[in-house]
Amino acid sequence: MLVGFQPRRYQKVIVETAKRYNTLVVLPTGLGKTAIALMLAANRLSVYPDAKVVFLAPTRPLIQQHYEYFKRHLALEDEAFALLTGSVLPAKRIKAFAEAKVLFYTPQTLENDLMQGAVNLGDVCLMIFDECHRAVGDYAYAFIAKEYIKQGKYPRIIGLTASPGSDAEKIKEIIKNLSIEEIEVRSVDDPDVKPYVKDIEVEWIRVCFPKPYKELQQLLKRFVSERLERLKEWKVIRRKNLPKKELILLQANLMKRLSKGERKGFLFSSVSLLSEIMKVQHAVELLETQGIFALHRYIARLREQEENSKTRALKNIFRDIYFKSAVVLINRLYKEGWKHPKLLKVLEIVQKELEARPDSKIIVFNQYRDNGVELVDELNKIEGVKAALFVGQLKKEGTGLSQKEQKEVINKFREGAFNVLVATAVGEEGLDIPKVDVVVFYEPIPSAIRHIQRRGRTGRHEKGKVIVLVTKGTRDEGYRWSAHRKEKAMFSNLKKILLDLRERRKKGKDIQTKLSKFNEQIKVIADDRERDKSVLRELFGFGVGIEQKRLECADYLLSSDVGVEVKSVADFVQSIVDGRLFRQVRMMKERFNKPLLVIEGEESLFEQRGLHPNAINGAIASIIIDYGVPIVWTKNRRETAQLLYAIAKREQSGNKKAASLHAKKPKELCSQQEYVIAALPGIGSSMAKDMLKKFRTIKAIVDASVEELMQVPRIGKKTAEKIRSLLDSEYVANN
């Protein structure tokens, strides 16, 4: 079944395990994780010839890469493979799922199709989760795996990653979410892997921190130190040398206390001070690890934010004498053209490498996009260097790359149009970046996952070289050892967790999640513009059938009578300010016999946007008394889902009707007319008004030709023909 493919010994061993158990495969970048998935897919399809295989990867370029790899090496007809991302229409995805044998999805796309009930995973004999370290929190992997275990007749899961991270609890979460039963982990030092690994020479180069940078560092650190001292005096912290992670958790905890109504004066001041500290600490990090160019850009953005907002933290930062002095020095160094010693060292490394081997390919990993821009500009000044920036999709000052553009950059790098890639984190994960001779870390990174991914970009086919730049006397030195410690912790934790998994298996414990059966009786219609899927995931887990459609009002329809609008605390207050609230409430009252407003969150309504409490209380009173719409408060998305489920279950029990797009009929004549026309194909309430304004009566609309209907704005030929077809078709009762 495999074509043009020669498996390695360690891959065969891993596949034998994966045939019997749901397996987490931890293998450094470049050692053939996709090949293991391919071998397992071939085996499962030979055992279950009428079944399907589903391959999931986080991005379009990555899933496209896997799709092409499988088509090359798996001996099936082209029609047996289907690439299904959000750019493929839902109807085409449903058809492809029914007809193809090996399906390649981005996770959000499959998640949506599952929630809509468009696909069933019963006949899937293997589910492959690439970059499975993402299977934590609300990421779609967890939901999909849960549904697969529930629906699959013969489920088998394989998770692929270069590193699941060093945190034991995170690793356990991945294992739980993917129903993992066995772990196969290898390093480049394992005896069965060593024959296939080329030597990688790792060189750590330490550069000096210039004197003007040290002066600037001291000014910024004085700013931070003074504020930490104040927090210590207020007994908010016990020690001053807190890492960023702890500061973020502390700020979140203080915000939570404020949201619950605690009104101690120091809480507000502490939250503001923490915000100041973290913003200036970021400036210190940019200075130490990146340079003046990136720092100057960051300060400019802070200044712009300060001028356009009333945030106390930003105002205080720019009033501070140390920060003012720092800004003066930053501007002077920027005008004088100071470059970080690491940038100069990168230029030297690249020039020497290309002079020695003109056909070399080099990747420079740089954590910050601003600095990446400067690096590309400086590299392209060197004769023989053709450098390109490789960044993510987020558009920042014109530097974002779409997934299509990312693929084009990689292809040009492969073909030799570029010989140097300056890449941010997007270049670390999974993408098949070919034949890299030298990898340069502009900075060490305190992440086991990212360190392993970066290092694995070289030494695949020939001897490789990794150069890591470290600035003396800065956080670079701490980060160097942090990544090393975390990598050791990862292997140690995986070993302990594997022993636990095997012990549980011996005792016969079922480690796969038991789930309730799908309840077809309960159905909820959700607005398809809802971006946060966590409520839908919870409802789906309760066995609710989900249908996503464009709703004119309300976020969820729970029955023909009940429409529910859900607002976060911040959105509720904002909707009072911008006037949306009462318009939405009025529409719900017209459409539904039992409208409901849910306000979600533990924050206080009265701490949002500085709106006077009287205005908020007045709005609440009006909604309840004048409109007769009940308001319910929930703490979080899970609690909201539980409430919606309870209401839907109650509403749809017995002979009551399930959720319907056509709920309560409006009483006013104009609203009744709009209601009737809104039910026509492709016509909502907004277009119904346009049609009635044009034709004046329902009769005139019914009598209108296709050409006349097309004279209404936003009605094209297809919609007009559908309307005409509906009106002209003979009624045939459905027995």
XYZ file of C-alpha atoms in Angstrom:
735
model
C 0.000 0.000 0.000
C 3.045 2.268 0.455
C 4.890 3.711 -2.552
C 8.444 5.126 -2.718
C 8.850 4.855 1.014
C 11.440 3.054 3.144
C 10.533 2.908 6.850
C 13.212 3.223 9.510
C 13.651 0.740 12.321
C 12.451 3.019 15.137
C 9.424 4.012 13.040
C 8.429 0.347 12.674
C 8.722 -0.174 16.443
C 6.559 2.875 17.168
C 3.920 1.800 14.626
C 3.666 -1.645 16.272
C 2.766 0.096 19.538
C 0.340 2.466 17.796
C -1.493 -0.469 16.187
C -2.520 -1.676 19.650
C -2.908 1.511 21.678
C -3.847 5.163 21.340
C -0.300 6.512 21.264
C 1.461 9.805 21.914
C 4.567 9.974 19.694
C 7.264 12.401 20.878
C 9.991 12.679 18.264
C 12.348 15.593 17.455
C 11.588 17.646 14.352
C 12.911 16.029 11.185
C 12.786 12.394 12.332
C 9.656 11.373 10.422
C 6.552 11.697 12.583
C 4.390 12.035 9.447
C 5.924 8.814 8.084
C 4.800 6.992 11.236
C 1.258 8.311 10.709
C 1.418 7.162 7.076
C 2.488 3.623 8.043
C -0.240 3.380 10.667
C -2.862 4.701 8.219
C -1.891 2.027 5.670
C -2.191 -0.656 8.350
C -5.598 0.506 9.610
C -7.018 0.752 6.081
C -5.824 -2.784 5.319
C -7.544 -4.080 8.473
C -10.694 -1.977 7.889
C -10.895 -1.579 4.077
C -14.273 0.194 4.175
C -13.170 2.710 6.812
C -11.664 6.210 6.693
C -8.624 7.990 8.127
C -8.744 11.594 9.365
C -5.563 13.711 9.629
C -5.681 16.990 11.584
C -3.091 19.794 11.601
C -3.361 23.350 12.986
C -2.829 25.419 9.804
C -3.676 25.264 6.112
C -0.048 25.158 4.877
C 0.710 22.327 7.302
C -2.346 20.214 6.433
C -1.708 20.831 2.717
C 1.824 19.520 3.225
C 0.534 16.321 4.862
C -2.087 15.902 2.121
C 0.598 16.046 -0.587
C 2.898 13.665 1.343
C 0.157 11.028 1.731
C -0.838 11.324 -1.950
C 2.787 10.624 -2.936
C 3.271 7.593 -0.702
C -0.126 5.940 -0.210
C -1.239 3.786 -3.164
C -4.809 5.041 -3.522
C -6.648 6.853 -6.307
C -6.539 10.666 -6.177
C -10.280 10.698 -5.407
C -9.567 8.846 -2.154
C -7.889 11.958 -0.697
C -9.726 15.119 0.355
C -8.290 18.380 1.715
C -10.977 20.084 3.794
C -10.364 23.526 5.295
C -12.642 26.461 6.037
C -12.225 27.677 2.449
C -14.191 24.630 1.176
C -17.973 25.117 1.181
C -19.865 23.030 3.800
C -21.892 21.141 1.161
C -18.682 20.139 -0.654
C -17.100 19.033 2.631
C -20.077 16.776 3.391
C -19.854 15.215 -0.090
C -16.074 14.733 0.205
C -16.410 13.139 3.642
C -18.875 10.614 2.233
C -16.735 9.747 -0.810
C -13.055 10.007 0.266
C -11.032 7.546 2.367
C -8.280 9.812 3.734
C -9.447 13.237 4.885
C -7.204 16.156 5.845
C -8.792 18.788 8.082
C -7.924 21.922 9.972
C -9.376 21.307 13.468
C -11.829 24.222 13.527
C -13.369 23.011 10.252
C -14.013 19.481 11.515
C -15.246 20.861 14.836
C -17.847 22.992 13.017
C -18.978 20.060 10.855
C -19.365 17.847 13.926
C -21.373 20.480 15.777
C -23.659 20.896 12.776
C -24.182 17.127 12.650
C -22.858 17.218 9.070
C -20.436 14.320 9.562
C -20.287 11.197 11.695
C -17.001 9.625 12.789
C -18.378 6.095 13.140
C -16.435 4.736 10.144
C -13.145 6.473 10.958
C -10.553 3.842 11.892
C -7.715 6.290 12.661
C -7.541 9.898 13.828
C -4.141 11.623 13.536
C -3.492 14.746 15.634
C -0.409 16.628 14.416
C 1.260 19.158 16.756
C -0.816 17.511 19.480
C 0.771 19.587 22.261
C -2.058 21.983 21.357
C -4.681 19.567 22.752
C -5.188 21.624 25.920
C -7.783 24.125 27.098
C -10.488 24.999 24.583
C -8.509 24.015 21.479
C -10.647 21.995 19.035
C -8.489 18.849 19.337
C -9.976 17.947 22.729
C -13.572 18.232 21.502
C -12.886 16.246 18.309
C -11.114 13.418 20.170
C -13.971 13.207 22.652
C -16.532 12.908 19.850
C -14.400 10.378 17.994
C -14.129 8.082 21.011
C -17.895 8.366 21.433
C -18.843 7.794 17.769
C -16.081 5.538 16.401
C -16.801 1.845 15.808
C -13.072 1.002 15.946
C -11.323 4.163 17.187
C -7.561 4.562 17.159
C -5.749 7.821 17.954
C -2.147 8.853 17.340
C -0.794 12.197 18.551
C 2.392 13.621 17.020
C 4.637 16.281 18.568
C 8.282 17.267 18.874
C 7.610 18.125 22.511
C 4.484 18.126 24.692
C 6.153 20.682 26.972
C 7.795 20.277 30.352
C 4.800 20.860 32.629
C 3.564 17.519 33.999
C -0.030 18.753 34.376
C -0.133 19.948 30.755
C 1.182 16.581 29.533
C -1.486 14.806 31.602
C -4.142 17.072 30.095
C -3.001 16.166 26.554
C -3.118 12.465 27.450
C -6.591 12.777 28.975
C -7.996 14.873 26.111
C -6.702 12.491 23.419
C -7.492 9.290 25.387
C -3.812 8.294 25.148
C -2.910 4.782 26.401
C 0.798 4.557 25.491
C 3.744 6.908 24.909
C 6.598 6.415 22.430
C 9.358 8.946 22.998
C 12.756 9.194 21.320
C 15.648 11.632 21.425
C 18.520 11.983 18.963
C 20.685 10.055 21.456
C 18.558 6.882 21.447
C 20.430 3.928 19.881
C 17.686 3.098 17.344
C 17.531 6.745 16.197
C 21.255 7.587 16.091
C 22.019 5.856 12.756
C 19.507 8.147 11.016
C 20.599 11.419 12.606
C 23.340 13.614 11.210
C 25.588 15.375 13.687
C 24.466 18.817 14.750
C 27.215 21.126 15.922
C 25.847 23.492 18.574
C 27.800 26.685 19.231
C 26.930 29.234 21.917
C 28.275 32.702 21.136
C 28.245 35.262 23.963
C 28.297 38.937 23.024
C 28.956 41.947 25.244
C 26.200 44.300 26.359
C 27.254 47.844 25.272
C 27.756 50.518 27.931
C 24.964 52.863 26.661
C 22.589 49.875 26.733
C 23.578 49.235 30.371
C 22.782 52.872 31.259
C 19.394 52.498 29.607
C 18.839 49.161 31.345
C 19.507 50.752 34.755
C 17.013 53.587 34.142
C 14.251 51.150 33.177
C 15.085 48.791 36.049
C 14.930 51.691 38.547
C 11.416 52.411 37.276
C 10.406 48.764 37.852
C 12.190 48.460 41.209
C 10.421 51.488 42.729
C 7.011 50.057 41.856
C 7.845 46.577 43.119
C 8.986 48.159 46.390
C 5.591 49.874 46.741
C 3.773 46.585 46.145
C 5.959 44.976 48.811
C 5.152 47.773 51.287
C 1.426 47.202 50.630
C 2.026 43.455 51.261
C 0.762 42.597 47.767
C 4.045 40.730 47.120
C 6.624 39.229 49.489
C 9.689 39.482 47.251
C 10.694 41.746 44.380
C 12.234 39.247 41.947
C 8.970 37.794 40.625
C 8.961 36.254 37.109
C 6.531 37.573 34.490
C 4.219 34.559 34.814
C 3.684 35.220 38.534
C 3.044 38.929 37.923
C 0.354 38.065 35.351
C -1.314 35.612 37.771
C -1.141 38.193 40.568
C -2.791 40.859 38.408
C -5.549 38.423 37.385
C -6.175 37.571 41.044
C -6.440 41.256 42.008
C -8.832 41.898 39.105
C -10.986 39.009 40.297
C -11.174 40.499 43.807
C -12.240 43.842 42.329
C -14.885 42.188 40.145
C -16.405 40.585 43.246
C -16.954 44.018 44.754
C -13.923 44.269 47.065
C -13.215 47.986 47.371
C -9.870 48.268 49.177
C -8.056 51.307 47.770
C -4.730 49.553 47.263
C -6.327 47.029 44.852
C -6.908 49.607 42.101
C -3.430 51.074 42.587
C -1.819 47.616 42.625
C -3.473 46.581 39.353
C -2.288 49.824 37.748
C 1.263 49.408 39.122
C 1.460 45.830 37.834
C 0.416 47.033 34.389
C 3.182 49.682 34.472
C 5.748 47.117 35.650
C 4.946 44.581 32.924
C 5.001 47.171 30.150
C 8.410 48.485 31.214
C 9.782 44.991 31.879
C 8.922 44.187 28.269
C 10.954 47.236 27.246
C 13.902 45.860 29.260
C 13.552 42.481 27.524
C 13.577 44.133 24.086
C 16.665 46.147 25.014
C 18.565 43.123 26.343
C 17.609 40.528 23.731
C 16.697 42.502 20.571
C 18.081 46.021 20.315
C 17.277 49.711 19.919
C 15.263 49.380 16.685
C 12.643 47.047 18.238
C 12.635 49.034 21.499
C 12.156 52.356 19.687
C 9.143 50.925 17.819
C 7.655 49.601 21.059
C 8.002 52.960 22.833
C 6.390 54.702 19.839
C 3.397 52.357 20.092
C 3.114 52.991 23.846
C 3.206 56.755 23.214
C 0.427 56.451 20.639
C -1.691 54.418 23.074
C -1.036 56.943 25.843
C -2.170 59.842 23.666
C -5.349 58.047 22.552
C -6.489 56.580 25.865
C -7.186 57.601 29.439
C -5.413 54.582 30.949
C -3.798 55.629 34.207
C -0.910 53.153 33.892
C 0.244 54.612 30.555
C -0.049 58.197 31.825
C 2.042 57.310 34.887
C 4.722 55.609 32.781
C 5.335 58.691 30.640
C 5.323 61.010 33.695
C 8.067 59.048 35.470
C 11.479 60.763 35.561
C 13.431 57.526 34.966
C 11.272 56.583 32.013
C 11.511 60.100 30.554
C 15.302 59.889 30.785
C 15.211 56.436 29.185
C 13.113 57.708 26.250
C 15.604 60.542 25.624
C 18.464 58.014 25.548
C 16.507 55.583 23.316
C 15.829 58.349 20.785
C 19.501 59.398 20.786
C 20.794 55.845 20.280
C 18.219 55.259 17.536
C 19.282 58.417 15.668
C 22.940 57.449 16.028
C 22.167 54.073 14.415
C 23.181 51.805 17.300
C 22.821 48.099 16.534
C 22.634 45.277 19.059
C 25.895 43.246 19.045
C 23.825 40.148 18.231
C 22.554 41.736 15.015
C 26.119 42.522 13.962
C 27.119 38.954 14.839
C 24.280 37.535 12.672
C 25.504 39.599 9.710
C 29.019 38.274 10.281
C 27.858 34.616 10.590
C 25.711 34.757 7.436
C 28.412 36.483 5.387
C 31.097 33.964 6.436
C 28.831 30.968 5.818
C 27.827 32.098 2.318
C 31.407 32.979 1.403
C 32.518 29.476 2.452
C 29.511 27.705 0.878
C 27.538 29.928 -1.521
C 24.734 27.343 -1.859
C 24.063 27.273 1.914
C 20.576 27.792 3.300
C 20.261 29.579 6.630
C 17.366 30.202 9.023
C 17.596 32.945 11.634
C 14.969 32.522 14.355
C 13.965 35.793 15.974
C 11.171 35.994 18.525
C 10.085 39.544 17.697
C 8.727 40.660 14.349
C 10.012 44.256 14.670
C 13.567 43.023 15.017
C 13.008 40.562 12.179
C 12.195 43.476 9.874
C 15.492 45.172 10.755
C 17.425 41.910 10.342
C 16.070 41.349 6.815
C 16.901 44.930 5.815
C 20.469 44.652 7.119
C 21.075 41.163 5.677
C 19.960 42.220 2.205
C 22.706 44.853 2.188
C 25.296 42.036 2.081
C 26.338 40.894 -1.378
C 25.018 37.421 -2.190
C 22.376 37.439 0.553
C 18.733 37.080 -0.459
C 16.812 37.279 2.804
C 13.055 37.059 3.387
C 10.866 37.583 6.440
C 8.725 34.581 7.426
C 6.019 35.590 9.906
C 2.452 34.727 10.904
C -0.819 35.980 9.489
C -1.508 38.787 11.945
C -1.084 42.045 10.053
C 1.234 44.341 11.975
C 2.530 47.406 10.190
C 2.348 45.628 6.841
C 4.394 42.544 7.799
C 1.752 39.786 8.082
C 1.771 36.862 5.624
C -1.328 34.928 4.625
C -1.003 31.142 4.663
C -0.753 31.197 0.864
C 2.070 33.767 1.069
C 3.845 31.663 3.717
C 3.817 28.688 1.353
C 5.185 30.846 -1.484
C 8.074 32.022 0.726
C 8.961 28.405 1.633
C 8.835 27.344 -2.027
C 11.126 30.220 -3.014
C 13.499 29.249 -0.197
C 13.448 25.643 -1.461
C 14.120 26.754 -5.050
C 16.955 29.103 -4.062
C 15.241 32.442 -4.724
C 16.019 33.159 -1.030
C 18.982 31.735 0.857
C 18.208 33.226 4.284
C 14.880 33.063 6.133
C 14.317 35.298 9.146
C 11.501 33.483 10.941
C 9.353 34.122 13.989
C 7.507 31.312 15.829
C 5.551 30.349 12.685
C 8.723 28.772 11.254
C 9.168 26.511 14.263
C 6.104 24.306 13.912
C 5.883 21.442 11.482
C 6.352 23.082 8.091
C 8.650 21.218 5.712
C 11.421 23.765 5.339
C 13.994 21.881 3.242
C 17.763 21.421 3.591
C 18.852 23.971 6.157
C 22.601 24.079 6.742
C 22.728 26.583 9.588
C 20.137 27.591 12.174
C 20.796 30.761 14.173
C 18.868 31.499 17.388
C 18.899 35.282 17.730
C 17.952 34.646 21.341
C 17.667 31.552 23.572
C 14.029 30.768 24.393
C 12.800 29.412 27.750
C 10.495 26.861 26.105
C 11.311 23.178 25.630
C 8.799 22.859 22.766
C 10.147 25.796 20.764
C 13.814 25.000 21.468
C 13.408 21.421 20.154
C 11.433 22.612 17.121
C 14.032 25.251 16.195
C 16.969 22.883 16.595
C 15.282 20.223 14.434
C 15.371 22.473 11.373
C 18.916 21.358 10.554
C 20.866 18.080 10.434
C 18.138 16.182 8.583
C 20.131 14.924 5.596
C 23.620 16.340 6.164
C 25.642 17.566 9.111
C 23.969 20.647 10.546
C 24.985 23.610 12.636
C 23.097 25.520 15.334
C 24.395 28.849 16.622
C 22.770 30.415 19.691
C 23.499 34.060 20.500
C 23.549 35.109 24.158
C 24.037 38.618 25.541
C 26.222 38.601 28.664
C 24.645 39.858 31.885
C 21.057 39.730 30.576
C 18.033 37.410 30.725
C 19.480 35.627 27.666
C 21.759 33.721 30.056
C 18.827 32.634 32.226
C 16.808 31.565 29.191
C 19.706 29.417 27.970
C 19.579 27.176 31.040
C 15.794 27.344 31.358
C 15.238 25.581 28.000
C 17.827 22.935 28.945
C 16.159 22.266 32.335
C 12.706 22.089 30.749
C 13.831 19.588 28.124
C 15.230 17.337 30.860
C 11.999 17.765 32.844
C 9.963 16.772 29.766
C 11.740 13.410 29.420
C 11.516 12.798 33.169
C 7.785 13.595 33.310
C 7.014 11.497 30.232
C 8.765 8.529 31.833
C 6.725 8.851 35.058
C 3.444 9.337 33.198
C 4.141 6.332 30.954
C 4.722 4.123 34.008
C 1.415 5.336 35.434
C -0.423 4.619 32.155
C 0.948 1.077 32.041
C 0.092 0.490 35.694
C -3.482 1.600 35.117
C -3.702 -0.618 32.046
C -2.551 -3.625 34.089
C -5.291 -2.955 36.606
C -7.779 -2.872 33.752
C -8.903 0.708 34.276
C -10.670 2.268 31.329
C -8.826 5.499 30.587
C -11.113 6.478 27.773
C -13.833 8.943 28.641
C -17.360 7.575 28.898
C -19.843 9.910 27.312
C -23.620 10.193 27.210
C -25.432 9.100 24.083
C -26.428 11.714 21.577
C -29.931 12.957 22.304
C -31.596 13.717 19.000
C -34.714 15.143 20.673
C -33.077 18.318 21.948
C -32.011 20.839 19.327
C -30.539 24.329 19.653
C -30.088 26.845 16.846
C -27.064 29.126 17.363
C -26.110 32.269 15.469
C -23.295 31.395 13.053
C -21.431 34.629 13.856
C -20.684 33.402 17.377
C -16.866 33.069 17.426
C -16.455 31.535 20.880
C -17.452 27.874 20.478
C -17.118 26.895 24.158
C -20.890 27.070 24.861
C -21.610 24.963 21.763
C -18.978 22.414 22.809
C -20.614 22.084 26.221
C -24.096 21.722 24.685
C -22.790 19.143 22.231
C -21.307 17.219 25.150
C -24.777 17.130 26.753
C -26.061 15.425 23.591
C -27.746 18.491 22.096
C -28.122 18.722 18.319
C -26.568 21.993 17.129
C -27.624 23.918 14.049
C -25.766 27.118 13.159
C -27.622 29.727 11.124
C -27.668 33.499 10.701
C -30.154 34.820 13.293
C -31.706 38.271 12.981
C -31.983 38.567 16.747
C -30.881 36.448 19.743
C -27.763 34.285 19.967
C -29.580 31.011 20.652
C -33.054 29.645 19.852
C -34.062 26.996 22.405
C -37.609 26.402 21.141
C -40.242 28.092 18.998
C -40.956 30.345 21.986
C -37.549 30.954 23.577
C -34.815 33.171 22.162
C -31.759 33.971 24.302
C -29.329 36.872 23.951
C -26.039 36.285 25.826
C -23.836 39.240 26.734
C -20.606 39.441 28.661
C -20.532 42.040 31.425
C -18.400 44.364 29.267
C -20.623 43.916 26.195
C -23.797 44.583 28.212
C -22.465 47.948 29.382
C -21.052 48.782 25.930
C -24.436 48.014 24.340
C -26.079 50.554 26.672
C -23.548 53.169 25.541
C -23.889 52.515 21.792
C -27.673 52.032 21.832
C -27.748 48.370 20.699
C -29.246 46.997 23.887
C -32.818 48.269 23.670
C -33.025 47.644 19.930
C -32.039 44.009 20.512
C -34.429 43.617 23.450
C -37.294 45.144 21.431
C -36.665 42.741 18.533
C -36.571 39.741 20.881
C -39.838 40.824 22.502
C -41.472 41.060 19.056
C -40.152 37.688 17.875
C -40.466 35.436 20.923
C -43.118 34.621 23.499
C -40.370 33.942 26.060
C -37.293 36.096 25.385
C -34.379 35.886 27.829
C -31.247 37.976 28.404
C -28.195 36.315 29.991
C -25.373 38.444 31.428
C -22.208 36.367 31.746
C -19.163 36.995 33.911
C -18.068 37.578 37.499
C -16.961 41.180 36.962
C -18.971 44.039 38.391
C -21.259 45.876 35.942
C -20.461 49.103 37.753
C -16.707 48.987 37.074
C -17.083 48.982 33.278
C -16.334 52.093 31.160
C -17.050 54.462 34.032
C -20.809 54.420 33.250
C -22.884 55.824 36.125
C -24.585 53.122 38.248
C -27.938 54.908 37.786
C -27.715 54.413 34.007
C -26.966 50.692 34.406
C -29.700 50.127 36.990
C -32.128 52.122 34.842
C -31.391 49.913 31.825
C -31.873 46.722 33.861
C -35.143 48.025 35.335
C -36.460 48.992 31.889
C -35.628 45.577 30.371
C -37.375 43.693 33.197
C -40.355 46.021 33.869
C -41.028 47.872 30.583
C -40.196 45.041 28.178
C -40.947 42.107 30.447
C -37.702 40.355 29.493
C -36.120 38.351 32.349
C -32.388 38.731 33.036
C -30.280 35.844 34.346
C -26.649 36.106 35.515
C -24.117 33.305 34.933
C -20.482 33.123 36.063
C -18.900 31.665 32.925
C -19.447 29.933 29.580
C -19.935 26.523 31.179
C -22.661 27.825 33.479
C -24.331 29.530 30.496
C -24.333 26.237 28.576
C -25.844 24.392 31.552
C -28.625 26.987 31.770
C -29.366 26.832 28.024
C -29.465 23.033 28.161
C -31.882 23.023 31.112
C -34.229 25.479 29.351
C -34.056 23.667 25.984
C -34.726 20.315 27.665
C -37.738 21.712 29.509
C -39.076 23.530 26.429
C -38.729 20.566 24.088
C -40.074 17.847 26.388
C -43.408 16.189 25.651
C -45.230 17.627 22.655
C -43.480 20.997 22.679
C -41.764 22.098 19.484
C -38.004 22.140 18.987
C -36.141 25.332 18.136
C -37.376 27.032 14.973
C -36.224 30.068 13.035
C -39.824 31.218 12.754
C -40.956 31.958 16.236
C -43.639 34.310 17.573
C -45.600 36.147 14.923
C -45.440 39.933 15.271
C -48.631 41.858 15.994
C -48.147 45.072 13.969
C -49.216 44.876 10.288
C -45.838 46.035 8.925
C -44.024 43.539 11.162
C -46.388 40.760 10.043
C -45.665 41.625 6.394
C -41.908 41.599 7.049
C -42.284 38.265 8.865
C -43.996 36.644 5.864
C -41.459 37.899 3.296
C -38.473 37.109 5.563
C -39.391 33.407 5.246
C -38.648 33.394 1.486
C -35.378 31.669 0.420
C -32.302 33.818 1.090
C -34.365 36.664 2.586
C -33.989 37.803 6.192
C -35.786 40.639 7.983
C -33.425 43.301 6.583
C -33.968 42.324 2.919
C -37.697 41.804 3.574
C -37.965 45.522 4.362
C -36.160 46.402 1.118
C -38.543 44.205 -0.888
C -41.661 45.698 0.714
C -40.371 49.235 0.169
C -39.890 48.403 -3.516
C -43.145 46.464 -4.203
C -45.369 47.971 -1.452
C -47.528 44.814 -1.047
C -46.981 41.087 -0.531
C -49.174 40.407 -3.583
C -46.866 42.489 -5.794
C -43.878 40.470 -4.559
C -45.676 37.187 -5.251
C -46.496 38.367 -8.796
C -42.993 39.732 -9.538
C -40.812 38.149 -12.226
C -37.195 37.077 -11.698
C -35.989 40.263 -13.417
C -38.199 42.454 -11.217
C -37.035 40.708 -8.054
C -33.414 41.311 -9.093
C -34.051 45.067 -8.994
C -34.057 44.857 -5.179
C -30.577 45.536 -3.700
C -28.659 42.362 -2.707
C -30.985 40.002 -4.605
C -29.094 38.194 -7.357
C -30.336 35.881 -10.050
C -29.988 32.685 -7.973
C -31.978 34.073 -5.048
C -34.650 35.481 -7.368
C -34.987 32.118 -9.136
C -35.288 30.267 -5.816
C -38.063 32.641 -4.701
C -39.889 32.261 -8.009
C -39.519 28.465 -7.884
C -40.964 28.313 -4.367
C -43.932 30.512 -5.270
C -44.690 28.596 -8.479
C -44.250 25.041 -7.147
C -47.303 22.896 -6.471
C -47.815 21.855 -2.841
C -47.327 18.140 -2.215
C -48.113 16.948 1.309
C -45.332 15.034 3.056
C -46.818 11.851 4.431
